XYZ file of C-alpha atoms in Angstrom:
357
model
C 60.919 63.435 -47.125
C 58.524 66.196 -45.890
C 60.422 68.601 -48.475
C 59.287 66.440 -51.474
C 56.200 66.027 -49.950
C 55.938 69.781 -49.683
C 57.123 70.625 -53.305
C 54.434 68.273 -54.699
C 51.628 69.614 -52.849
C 52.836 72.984 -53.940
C 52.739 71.689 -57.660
C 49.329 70.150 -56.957
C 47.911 73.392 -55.198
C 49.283 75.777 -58.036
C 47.603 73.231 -60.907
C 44.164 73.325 -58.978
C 44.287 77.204 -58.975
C 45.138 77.252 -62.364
C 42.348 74.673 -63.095
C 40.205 76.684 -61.540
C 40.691 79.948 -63.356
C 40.589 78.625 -66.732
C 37.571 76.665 -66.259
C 34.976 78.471 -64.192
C 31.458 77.767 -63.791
C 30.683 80.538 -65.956
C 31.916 79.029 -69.469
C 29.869 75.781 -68.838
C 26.984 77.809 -71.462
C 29.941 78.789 -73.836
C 29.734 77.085 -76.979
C 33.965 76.615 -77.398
C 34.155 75.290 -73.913
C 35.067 71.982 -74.656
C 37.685 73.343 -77.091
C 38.992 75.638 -74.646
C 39.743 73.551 -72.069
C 39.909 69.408 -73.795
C 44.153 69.710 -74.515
C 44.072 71.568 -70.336
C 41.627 69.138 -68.774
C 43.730 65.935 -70.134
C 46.938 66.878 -69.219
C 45.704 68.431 -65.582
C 43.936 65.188 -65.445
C 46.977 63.183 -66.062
C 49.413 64.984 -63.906
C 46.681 65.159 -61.231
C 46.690 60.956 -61.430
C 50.698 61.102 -61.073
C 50.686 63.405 -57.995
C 47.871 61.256 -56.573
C 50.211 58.134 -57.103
C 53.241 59.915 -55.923
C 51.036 61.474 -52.534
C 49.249 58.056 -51.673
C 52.412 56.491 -52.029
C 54.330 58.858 -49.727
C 51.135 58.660 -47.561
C 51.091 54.727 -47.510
C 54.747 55.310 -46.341
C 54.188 57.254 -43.696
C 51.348 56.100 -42.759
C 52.655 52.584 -41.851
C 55.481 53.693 -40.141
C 53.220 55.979 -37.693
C 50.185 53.311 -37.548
C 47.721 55.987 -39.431
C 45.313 54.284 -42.093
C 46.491 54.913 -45.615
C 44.543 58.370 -47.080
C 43.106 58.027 -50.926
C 42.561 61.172 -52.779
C 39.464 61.672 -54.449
C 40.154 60.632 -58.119
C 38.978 62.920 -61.553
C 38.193 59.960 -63.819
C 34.858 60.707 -64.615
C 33.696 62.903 -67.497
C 34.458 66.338 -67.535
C 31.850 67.851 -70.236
C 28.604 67.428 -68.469
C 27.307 70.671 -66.682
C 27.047 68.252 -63.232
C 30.434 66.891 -63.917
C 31.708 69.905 -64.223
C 30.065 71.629 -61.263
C 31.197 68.539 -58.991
C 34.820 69.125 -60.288
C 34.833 72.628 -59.317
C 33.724 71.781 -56.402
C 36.084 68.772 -55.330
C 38.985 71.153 -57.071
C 38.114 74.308 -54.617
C 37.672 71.253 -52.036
C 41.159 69.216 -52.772
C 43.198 72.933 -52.974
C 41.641 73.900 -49.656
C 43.066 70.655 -47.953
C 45.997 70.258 -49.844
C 46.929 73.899 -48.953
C 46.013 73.320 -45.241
C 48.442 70.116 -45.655
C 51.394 71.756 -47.290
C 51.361 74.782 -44.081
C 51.161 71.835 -41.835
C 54.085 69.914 -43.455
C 56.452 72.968 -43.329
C 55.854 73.740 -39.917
C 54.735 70.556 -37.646
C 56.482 67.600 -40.797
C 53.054 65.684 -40.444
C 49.409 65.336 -42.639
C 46.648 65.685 -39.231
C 44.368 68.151 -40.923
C 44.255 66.071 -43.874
C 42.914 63.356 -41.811
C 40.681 65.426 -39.754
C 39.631 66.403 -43.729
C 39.131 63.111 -44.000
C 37.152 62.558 -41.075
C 34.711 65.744 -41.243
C 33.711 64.740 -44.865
C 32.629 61.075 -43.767
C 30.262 62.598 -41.190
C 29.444 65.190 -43.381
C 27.992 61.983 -45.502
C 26.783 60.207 -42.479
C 24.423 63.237 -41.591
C 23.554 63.318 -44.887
C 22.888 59.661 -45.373
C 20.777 59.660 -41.761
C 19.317 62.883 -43.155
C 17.941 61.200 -46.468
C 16.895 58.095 -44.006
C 14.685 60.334 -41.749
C 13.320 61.977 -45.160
C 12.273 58.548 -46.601
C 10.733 57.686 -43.387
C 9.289 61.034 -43.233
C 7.883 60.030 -46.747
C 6.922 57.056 -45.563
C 4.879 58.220 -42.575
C 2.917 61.237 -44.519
C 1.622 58.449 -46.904
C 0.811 56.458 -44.458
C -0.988 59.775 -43.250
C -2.275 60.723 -46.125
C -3.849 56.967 -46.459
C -5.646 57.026 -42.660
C -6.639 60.951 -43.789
C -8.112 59.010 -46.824
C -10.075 56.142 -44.565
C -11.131 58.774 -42.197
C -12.341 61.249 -45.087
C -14.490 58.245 -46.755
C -16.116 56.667 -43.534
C -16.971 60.663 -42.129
C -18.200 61.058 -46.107
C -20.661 57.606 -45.437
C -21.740 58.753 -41.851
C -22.446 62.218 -43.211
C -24.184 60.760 -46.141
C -25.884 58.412 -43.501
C -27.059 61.546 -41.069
C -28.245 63.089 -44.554
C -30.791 60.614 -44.968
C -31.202 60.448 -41.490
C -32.608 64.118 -41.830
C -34.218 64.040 -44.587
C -35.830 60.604 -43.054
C -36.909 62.680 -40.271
C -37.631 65.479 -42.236
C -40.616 63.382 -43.651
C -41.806 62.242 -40.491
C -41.739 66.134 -39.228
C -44.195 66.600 -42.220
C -46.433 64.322 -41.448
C -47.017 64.709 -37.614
C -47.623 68.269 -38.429
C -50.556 67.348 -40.588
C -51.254 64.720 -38.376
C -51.571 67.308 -35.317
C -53.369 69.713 -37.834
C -55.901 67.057 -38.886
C -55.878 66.276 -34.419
C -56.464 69.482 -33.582
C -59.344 70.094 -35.922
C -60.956 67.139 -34.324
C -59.861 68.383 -31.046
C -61.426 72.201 -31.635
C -64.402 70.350 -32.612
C -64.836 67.900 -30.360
C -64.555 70.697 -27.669
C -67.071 72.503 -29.164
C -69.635 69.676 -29.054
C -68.690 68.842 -25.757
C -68.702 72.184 -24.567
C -72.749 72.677 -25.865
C -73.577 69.215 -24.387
C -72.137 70.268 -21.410
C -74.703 73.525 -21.311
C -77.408 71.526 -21.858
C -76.555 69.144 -19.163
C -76.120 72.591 -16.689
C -79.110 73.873 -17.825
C -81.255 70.409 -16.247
C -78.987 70.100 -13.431
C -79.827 73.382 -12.055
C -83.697 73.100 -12.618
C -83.117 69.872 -10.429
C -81.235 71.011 -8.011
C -83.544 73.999 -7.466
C -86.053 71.218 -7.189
C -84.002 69.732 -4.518
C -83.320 73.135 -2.852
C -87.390 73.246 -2.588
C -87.337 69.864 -1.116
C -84.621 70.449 1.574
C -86.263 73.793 2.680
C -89.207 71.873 3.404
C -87.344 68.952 5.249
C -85.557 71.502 7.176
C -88.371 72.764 8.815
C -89.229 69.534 9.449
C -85.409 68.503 11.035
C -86.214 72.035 13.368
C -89.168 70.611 14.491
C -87.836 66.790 15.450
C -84.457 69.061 16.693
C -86.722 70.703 19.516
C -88.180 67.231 20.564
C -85.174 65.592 20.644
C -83.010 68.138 22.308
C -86.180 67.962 25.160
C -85.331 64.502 25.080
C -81.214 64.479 25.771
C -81.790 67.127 28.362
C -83.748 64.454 30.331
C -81.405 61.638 29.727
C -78.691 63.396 30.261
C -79.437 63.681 34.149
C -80.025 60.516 33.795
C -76.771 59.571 32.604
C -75.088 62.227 34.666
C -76.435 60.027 38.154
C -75.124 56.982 35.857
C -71.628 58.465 35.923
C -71.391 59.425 39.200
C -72.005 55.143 40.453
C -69.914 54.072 37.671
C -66.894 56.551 38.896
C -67.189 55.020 42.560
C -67.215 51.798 41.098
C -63.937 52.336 39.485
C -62.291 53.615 42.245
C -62.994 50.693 44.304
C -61.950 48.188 41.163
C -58.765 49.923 41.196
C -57.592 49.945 44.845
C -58.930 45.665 44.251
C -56.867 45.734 41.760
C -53.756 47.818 42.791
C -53.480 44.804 45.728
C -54.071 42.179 43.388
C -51.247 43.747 41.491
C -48.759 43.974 44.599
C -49.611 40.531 45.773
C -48.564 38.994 42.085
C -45.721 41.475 42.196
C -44.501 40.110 45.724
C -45.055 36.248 44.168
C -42.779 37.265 41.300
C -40.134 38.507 42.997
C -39.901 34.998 45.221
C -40.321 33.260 41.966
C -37.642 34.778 40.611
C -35.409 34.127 43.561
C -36.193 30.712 43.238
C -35.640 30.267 39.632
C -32.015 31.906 40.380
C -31.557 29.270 43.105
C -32.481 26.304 40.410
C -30.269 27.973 37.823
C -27.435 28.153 40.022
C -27.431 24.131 41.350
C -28.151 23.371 37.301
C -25.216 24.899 36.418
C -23.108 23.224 39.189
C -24.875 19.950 38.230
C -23.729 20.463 34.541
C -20.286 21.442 35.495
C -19.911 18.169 37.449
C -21.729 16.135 34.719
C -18.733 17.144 31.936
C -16.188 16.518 34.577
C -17.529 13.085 35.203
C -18.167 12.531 31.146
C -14.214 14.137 30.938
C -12.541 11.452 33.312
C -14.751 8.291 31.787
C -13.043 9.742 28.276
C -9.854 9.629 29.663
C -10.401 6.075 31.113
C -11.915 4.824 27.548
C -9.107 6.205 25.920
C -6.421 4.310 29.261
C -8.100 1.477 28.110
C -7.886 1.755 24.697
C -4.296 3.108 24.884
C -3.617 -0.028 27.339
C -5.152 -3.220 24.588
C -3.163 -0.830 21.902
C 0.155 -1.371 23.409
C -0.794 -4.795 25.187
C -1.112 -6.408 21.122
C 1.915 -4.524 20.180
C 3.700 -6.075 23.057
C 2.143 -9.733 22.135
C 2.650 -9.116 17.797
C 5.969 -8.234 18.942
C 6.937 -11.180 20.913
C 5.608 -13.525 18.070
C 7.584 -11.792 15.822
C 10.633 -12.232 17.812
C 9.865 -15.893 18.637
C 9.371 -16.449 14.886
C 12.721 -14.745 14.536
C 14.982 -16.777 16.713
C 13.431 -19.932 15.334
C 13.868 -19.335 11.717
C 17.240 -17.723 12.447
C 18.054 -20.551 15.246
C 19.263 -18.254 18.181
C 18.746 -18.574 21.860
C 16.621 -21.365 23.126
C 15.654 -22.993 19.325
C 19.454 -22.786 18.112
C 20.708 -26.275 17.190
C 23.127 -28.282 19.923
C 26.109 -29.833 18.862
C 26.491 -33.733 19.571
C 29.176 -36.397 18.775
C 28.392 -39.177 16.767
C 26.600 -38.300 13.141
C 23.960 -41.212 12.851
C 23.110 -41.485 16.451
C 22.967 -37.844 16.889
C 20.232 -37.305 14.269
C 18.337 -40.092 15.408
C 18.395 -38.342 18.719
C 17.100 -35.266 17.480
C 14.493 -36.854 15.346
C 13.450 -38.458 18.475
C 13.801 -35.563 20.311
C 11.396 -34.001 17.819
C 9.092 -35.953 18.424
């Protein structure tokens, strides 16, 4: 079995490379290509479509008897004559004699097909990566427009709040123009005004000093005058100044006699204070013993009320309780109200009737 296999992936292998060389990439532009190669591509086609019937076959075989997952070849149905076509086929030619020749070393030396499946496997994640590849590119996509849309939003509003500050400035602009002519227009006024004032002021300095020079006259002449009354009142002090001097002298005996009064007034209250104060300890002491046995004697009267209390609680307990039970035994009929058995029907209900009574 791995002989036959072996012989028809030689055949295949040696009809690739032959494919190959009589149809290379570089007669695609040749205008007899077609020609050249329609009676070769048809029968390579058709033989290639036998030895993938005969392989998968063989494969299916073997494959079920090991437990592997039947293999498919890659099949060259499509159109040969298109530049892309024919780029693809070299392509999955140099690709399928590769493999095949990998498979045919392997099946002479180790009788099984594992690099064709490890083939197999390495091309699916070579189109996994690239489908994940083309997924991250159209997200990619979609992110830089969505981008480029917030770059949009952000480039109009910063346009409208630069157009804003714009009139903002030239707003203010405006105003700058017209406080400077205001503060020219100001400081004409001001400059004149300053002027005027500065001239009345003159004027005003001018009469103020011929008064006060008046005045300086005047208080020359008063001076002499406040010399004159200084003499006869410093004459004056000097006399009443001994006076007060002999004043001073009574007054500072007096005071030392007021004090000493006073100093013994002062230890006599002191003394009184100090007895007071013994005293009030003495009253504060029996009120607090007073108090103390006040709340003891208010604490045992509560406990007495609440005796009582406790007492009549439990004394109409006691009585509901009784009157409960009495009520008991006579509904129920037990103990002294339970019902006595006589002989005689007639005469024995009279007798209890009577008896009721």
């Amino acid at each position: 079995m791995a002989i036959s296999l072996s012989a028809v992936l030689e055949d295949t292998v040696n009809q690739l490379s032959i494919l190959g060389k009589i149809m290379p990439v570089s007669l695609q532009a040749h205008p007899d290509a077609n020609k050249l190669v329609q009676s070769n591509i048809t029968s390579m086609i058709s033989s290639q479509l036998d030895a993938e019937r005969n392989m998968e076959a063989a494969l299916s075989a073997r494959s079920e008897g090991k437990g592997h997952p039947a293999v498919k070849f890659k099949s060259m149905r499509q159109n040969p004559l298109t530049k892309d076509n024919l780029q693809k086929i070299q392509d999955d030619r140099h690709f399928c004699e590769e493999v095949l020749s990998d498979v045919h070393k392997e099946m002479l030396q180790r009788h099984n097909f594992q690099s064709l499946l490890n083939a197999v496997k390495m091309q699916k994640e070579k189109k996994l990566g690239l489908q994940r590849t083309i997924i991250k590119e159209e997200q990619g996509r979609r992110k830089i427009k969505q981008l480029q849309k917030q770059l949009q939003d952000i480039k109009k509003e910063k346009e409208l709040e630069i157009q804003q500050r714009n009139e903002m400035i030239a707003h203010l602009k405006d105003q700058l123009q017209e406080m400077k002519a205001k503060s020219n227009m100001e400081g004409k006024y001001v400059k004149k005004n300053a002027e005027n004032q500065v001239h009345q002021n003159q004027q005003h300095c001018q009469i103020l000093e011929q008064k006060l020079k008046e005045e300086v006259e005047t208080l020359k002449r008063k001076v002499d005058e406040e010399v004159r009354s200084h003499v006869g009142i410093e004459e004056y002090l000097k006399k009443h100044q001994t006076m007060l001097e002999e004043k001073v002298e009574f007054w500072m005996d007096k005071y030392d006699k007021d004090v000493e009064a006073k100093q013994h007034e002062l230890n006599t209250l002191k003394s009184s204070k100090a007895n007071d104060l013994e005293r009030l300890q003495e009253l504060t002491r029996k009120y607090t013993e007073y108090e103390r046995v006040v709340v003891e004697d208010r604490i045992e009267k509560e406990k007495e009320r609440r005796k009582r209390e406790q007492e009549e609680i439990e004394l109409k307990s006691a009585v509901k309780l009784q009157s409960w039970w009495r009520g008991t035994m006579v509904v129920k009929q037990i103990g002294p109200f339970s019902k006595k058995k006589k002989k005689g029907g007639k005469k024995g209900k009279k007798g209890k009737k009577g008896k009721k009574k």
